[in-house]
Amino acid sequence: MDLSDVSEELAHIEGQINDIFRALSNGFQKLEKIKDPNRRSRQLEELTDKMRECKRLIKEFERAMKEEESRNTNNTNRMLNEKKQSMVKELNSYVALKKQHASENKRIDLFDGPGGGDVFAEENVQLASSMTNEQLIDTGHRMMDETDQAIERSKQVVEDTINVGAETAAALKAQTEQMSRIVNELDSIHFSMKKASQLVKELGRQVATDRCIMAMLVLIVIGVIAIIIVKLVNPNNKDIADIPGLPPPANRKLL
């Protein structure tokens, strides 16, 4: 679906965001070829500004999307939300790439200089030689404090990760136990249904047997009634034996 069919404003914002994504892609490709730390820093600053602008446009896209939400269908709103999530994911990938290049640039500044050249190494030596002992000690302490703070932050991240892992494990355990209870209940229900099916079959057989017996009794009664009727209509019929309880027919003489 074309966003211009939904909203011209959303389509315009999407076009701006796509332009920034293309610029970021080209910028990072260019950054990989730059060896000078100063040029790399400037390039990273430009890319960071573009990422800030992209973040602002994504928020603007979300605002416009919420304004159009009541007028759109559920499918359209779902499509817009998926598009926004895709933009956020792509922006996060560029942010991670920027952090990676920033850390690499920092390592170059501290140890190697631009491409490991000797000019910057000499400048660093001259800068250090121009500092007093107290300044060198203060700088060293400051760097050690920064390192300690970074280590503490890393420890906190590790502790938070461990806590999240423990909570996740507990939640998984609870869900596993719940699933086990559900499986046991399903087994009980299945057993009950099987038992009920067997009872229904037994009742069906009993009903069929009772119907057969009733049918035979009906046939016997009908047969007895038929014999009685025949005997009463033709009492001299010798082919039919006398019925117990009935007197033999009287012999009549014709005049």
Short mmCIF file of C-alpha atoms in Angstrom, two decimals, residues 54-207:
data_model
loop_
_atom_site.label_atom_id
_atom_site.label_comp_id
_atom_site.label_asym_id
_atom_site.label_seq_id
_atom_site.Cartn_x
_atom_site.Cartn_y
_atom_site.Cartn_z
CA CYS A 54 16.01 10.84 11.60
CA LYS A 55 14.87 10.22 15.19
CA ARG A 56 12.93 13.49 15.14
CA LEU A 57 11.26 12.53 11.85
CA ILE A 58 10.31 9.10 13.21
CA LYS A 59 8.62 10.78 16.17
CA GLU A 60 6.87 13.10 13.73
CA PHE A 61 5.80 10.04 11.73
CA GLU A 62 4.39 8.47 14.89
CA ARG A 63 2.48 11.65 15.75
CA ALA A 64 0.93 11.84 12.28
CA MET A 65 0.14 8.14 12.43
CA LYS A 66 -1.79 8.60 15.68
CA GLU A 67 -3.75 11.48 14.18
CA GLU A 68 -4.80 9.26 11.26
CA GLU A 69 -5.46 6.19 13.43
CA SER A 70 -9.16 6.83 13.97
CA ARG A 71 -9.77 7.29 10.24
CA ASN A 72 -7.83 4.20 9.11
CA THR A 73 -8.74 0.54 9.09
CA ASN A 74 -7.09 -1.99 11.41
CA ASN A 75 -4.98 -3.37 8.56
CA THR A 76 -3.76 0.11 7.63
CA ASN A 77 -2.87 0.94 11.24
CA ARG A 78 -1.03 -2.36 11.56
CA MET A 79 0.89 -1.65 8.35
CA LEU A 80 1.86 1.83 9.57
CA ASN A 81 3.00 0.46 12.92
CA GLU A 82 5.14 -2.19 11.21
CA LYS A 83 6.68 0.49 8.98
CA LYS A 84 7.50 2.62 12.03
CA GLN A 85 9.08 -0.36 13.80
CA SER A 86 11.14 -1.07 10.68
CA MET A 87 12.39 2.53 10.65
CA VAL A 88 13.31 2.36 14.35
CA LYS A 89 15.16 -0.92 13.82
CA GLU A 90 17.15 0.46 10.90
CA LEU A 91 18.03 3.61 12.87
CA ASN A 92 19.19 1.48 15.84
CA SER A 93 21.48 -0.48 13.52
CA TYR A 94 23.14 2.78 12.42
CA VAL A 95 23.43 3.90 16.06
CA ALA A 96 25.22 0.63 16.92
CA LEU A 97 27.51 1.09 13.92
CA LYS A 98 28.29 4.65 15.03
CA LYS A 99 29.21 3.43 18.54
CA GLN A 100 31.49 0.81 17.06
CA HIS A 101 33.34 3.36 14.91
CA ALA A 102 33.49 5.81 17.82
CA SER A 103 35.19 3.22 20.05
CA GLU A 104 37.64 2.35 17.28
CA ASN A 105 38.39 6.04 16.75
CA LYS A 106 39.00 6.46 20.48
CA ARG A 107 41.48 3.56 20.51
CA ILE A 108 43.34 5.14 17.56
CA ASP A 109 43.54 8.49 19.39
CA LEU A 110 44.91 6.88 22.54
CA PHE A 111 47.47 4.51 21.06
CA ASP A 112 48.24 4.72 17.40
CA GLY A 113 47.34 8.16 16.15
CA PRO A 114 46.18 8.44 12.52
CA GLY A 115 47.30 5.27 10.83
CA GLY A 116 50.01 4.69 13.46
CA GLY A 117 52.03 7.68 12.18
CA ASP A 118 55.01 9.07 14.12
CA VAL A 119 54.01 12.74 13.76
CA PHE A 120 51.13 12.51 16.23
CA ALA A 121 53.22 10.34 18.52
CA GLU A 122 55.84 13.07 18.65
CA GLU A 123 53.14 15.69 19.31
CA ASN A 124 51.82 13.59 22.18
CA VAL A 125 55.31 13.33 23.63
CA GLN A 126 55.77 17.09 23.33
CA LEU A 127 52.39 17.69 24.97
CA ALA A 128 53.26 15.38 27.85
CA SER A 129 56.70 16.96 28.25
CA SER A 130 55.14 20.40 28.52
CA MET A 131 52.99 19.31 31.46
CA THR A 132 54.15 19.55 35.08
CA ASN A 133 54.36 16.52 37.34
CA GLU A 134 51.19 17.55 39.18
CA GLN A 135 49.32 17.91 35.89
CA LEU A 136 50.54 14.51 34.76
CA ILE A 137 49.48 12.99 38.09
CA ASP A 138 46.07 14.68 37.91
CA THR A 139 45.59 13.49 34.35
CA GLY A 140 46.54 9.97 35.37
CA HIS A 141 44.16 10.04 38.33
CA ARG A 142 41.37 11.37 36.14
CA MET A 143 41.92 8.61 33.59
CA MET A 144 41.99 6.02 36.38
CA ASP A 145 38.74 7.42 37.81
CA GLU A 146 37.12 7.26 34.39
CA THR A 147 38.33 3.67 34.02
CA ASP A 148 36.98 2.78 37.48
CA GLN A 149 33.62 4.34 36.62
CA ALA A 150 33.51 2.40 33.36
CA ILE A 151 34.28 -0.80 35.27
CA GLU A 152 31.54 -0.06 37.80
CA ARG A 153 29.07 0.58 35.00
CA SER A 154 30.10 -2.71 33.42
CA LYS A 155 29.60 -4.50 36.74
CA GLN A 156 26.17 -2.94 37.10
CA VAL A 157 25.24 -4.06 33.59
CA VAL A 158 26.42 -7.58 34.42
CA GLU A 159 24.40 -7.61 37.67
CA ASP A 160 21.32 -6.34 35.86
CA THR A 161 21.79 -9.01 33.20
CA ILE A 162 22.11 -11.71 35.87
CA ASN A 163 18.96 -10.45 37.62
CA VAL A 164 17.04 -10.41 34.35
CA GLY A 165 18.27 -13.92 33.59
CA ALA A 166 17.18 -15.15 37.03
CA GLU A 167 13.74 -13.56 36.63
CA THR A 168 13.42 -15.08 33.17
CA ALA A 169 14.42 -18.50 34.49
CA ALA A 170 11.86 -18.23 37.30
CA ALA A 171 9.15 -17.20 34.84
CA LEU A 172 10.05 -20.10 32.55
CA LYS A 173 9.94 -22.50 35.48
CA ALA A 174 6.50 -21.24 36.51
CA GLN A 175 5.26 -21.54 32.93
CA THR A 176 6.68 -25.07 32.70
CA GLU A 177 4.88 -26.08 35.88
CA GLN A 178 1.67 -24.53 34.59
CA MET A 179 2.02 -26.42 31.31
CA SER A 180 2.57 -29.66 33.27
CA ARG A 181 -0.63 -29.04 35.23
CA ILE A 182 -2.52 -28.34 32.03
CA VAL A 183 -1.20 -31.57 30.47
CA ASN A 184 -2.26 -33.55 33.56
CA GLU A 185 -5.72 -31.99 33.43
CA LEU A 186 -6.00 -32.82 29.74
CA ASP A 187 -5.03 -36.42 30.49
CA SER A 188 -7.72 -36.59 33.18
CA ILE A 189 -10.30 -35.14 30.80
CA HIS A 190 -9.28 -37.62 28.12
CA PHE A 191 -9.59 -40.52 30.57
CA SER A 192 -13.02 -39.28 31.70
CA MET A 193 -14.22 -38.97 28.12
CA LYS A 194 -12.98 -42.48 27.33
CA LYS A 195 -14.76 -43.86 30.41
CA ALA A 196 -17.96 -42.02 29.47
CA SER A 197 -17.73 -43.41 25.93
CA GLN A 198 -17.49 -46.93 27.31
CA LEU A 199 -20.52 -46.35 29.56
CA VAL A 200 -22.51 -45.00 26.61
CA LYS A 201 -21.65 -48.11 24.58
CA GLU A 202 -22.70 -50.40 27.45
CA LEU A 203 -25.97 -48.52 27.86
CA GLY A 204 -26.55 -48.79 24.13
CA ARG A 205 -26.06 -52.55 24.23
CA GLN A 206 -28.43 -52.85 27.21
CA VAL A 207 -31.07 -50.78 25.42
#
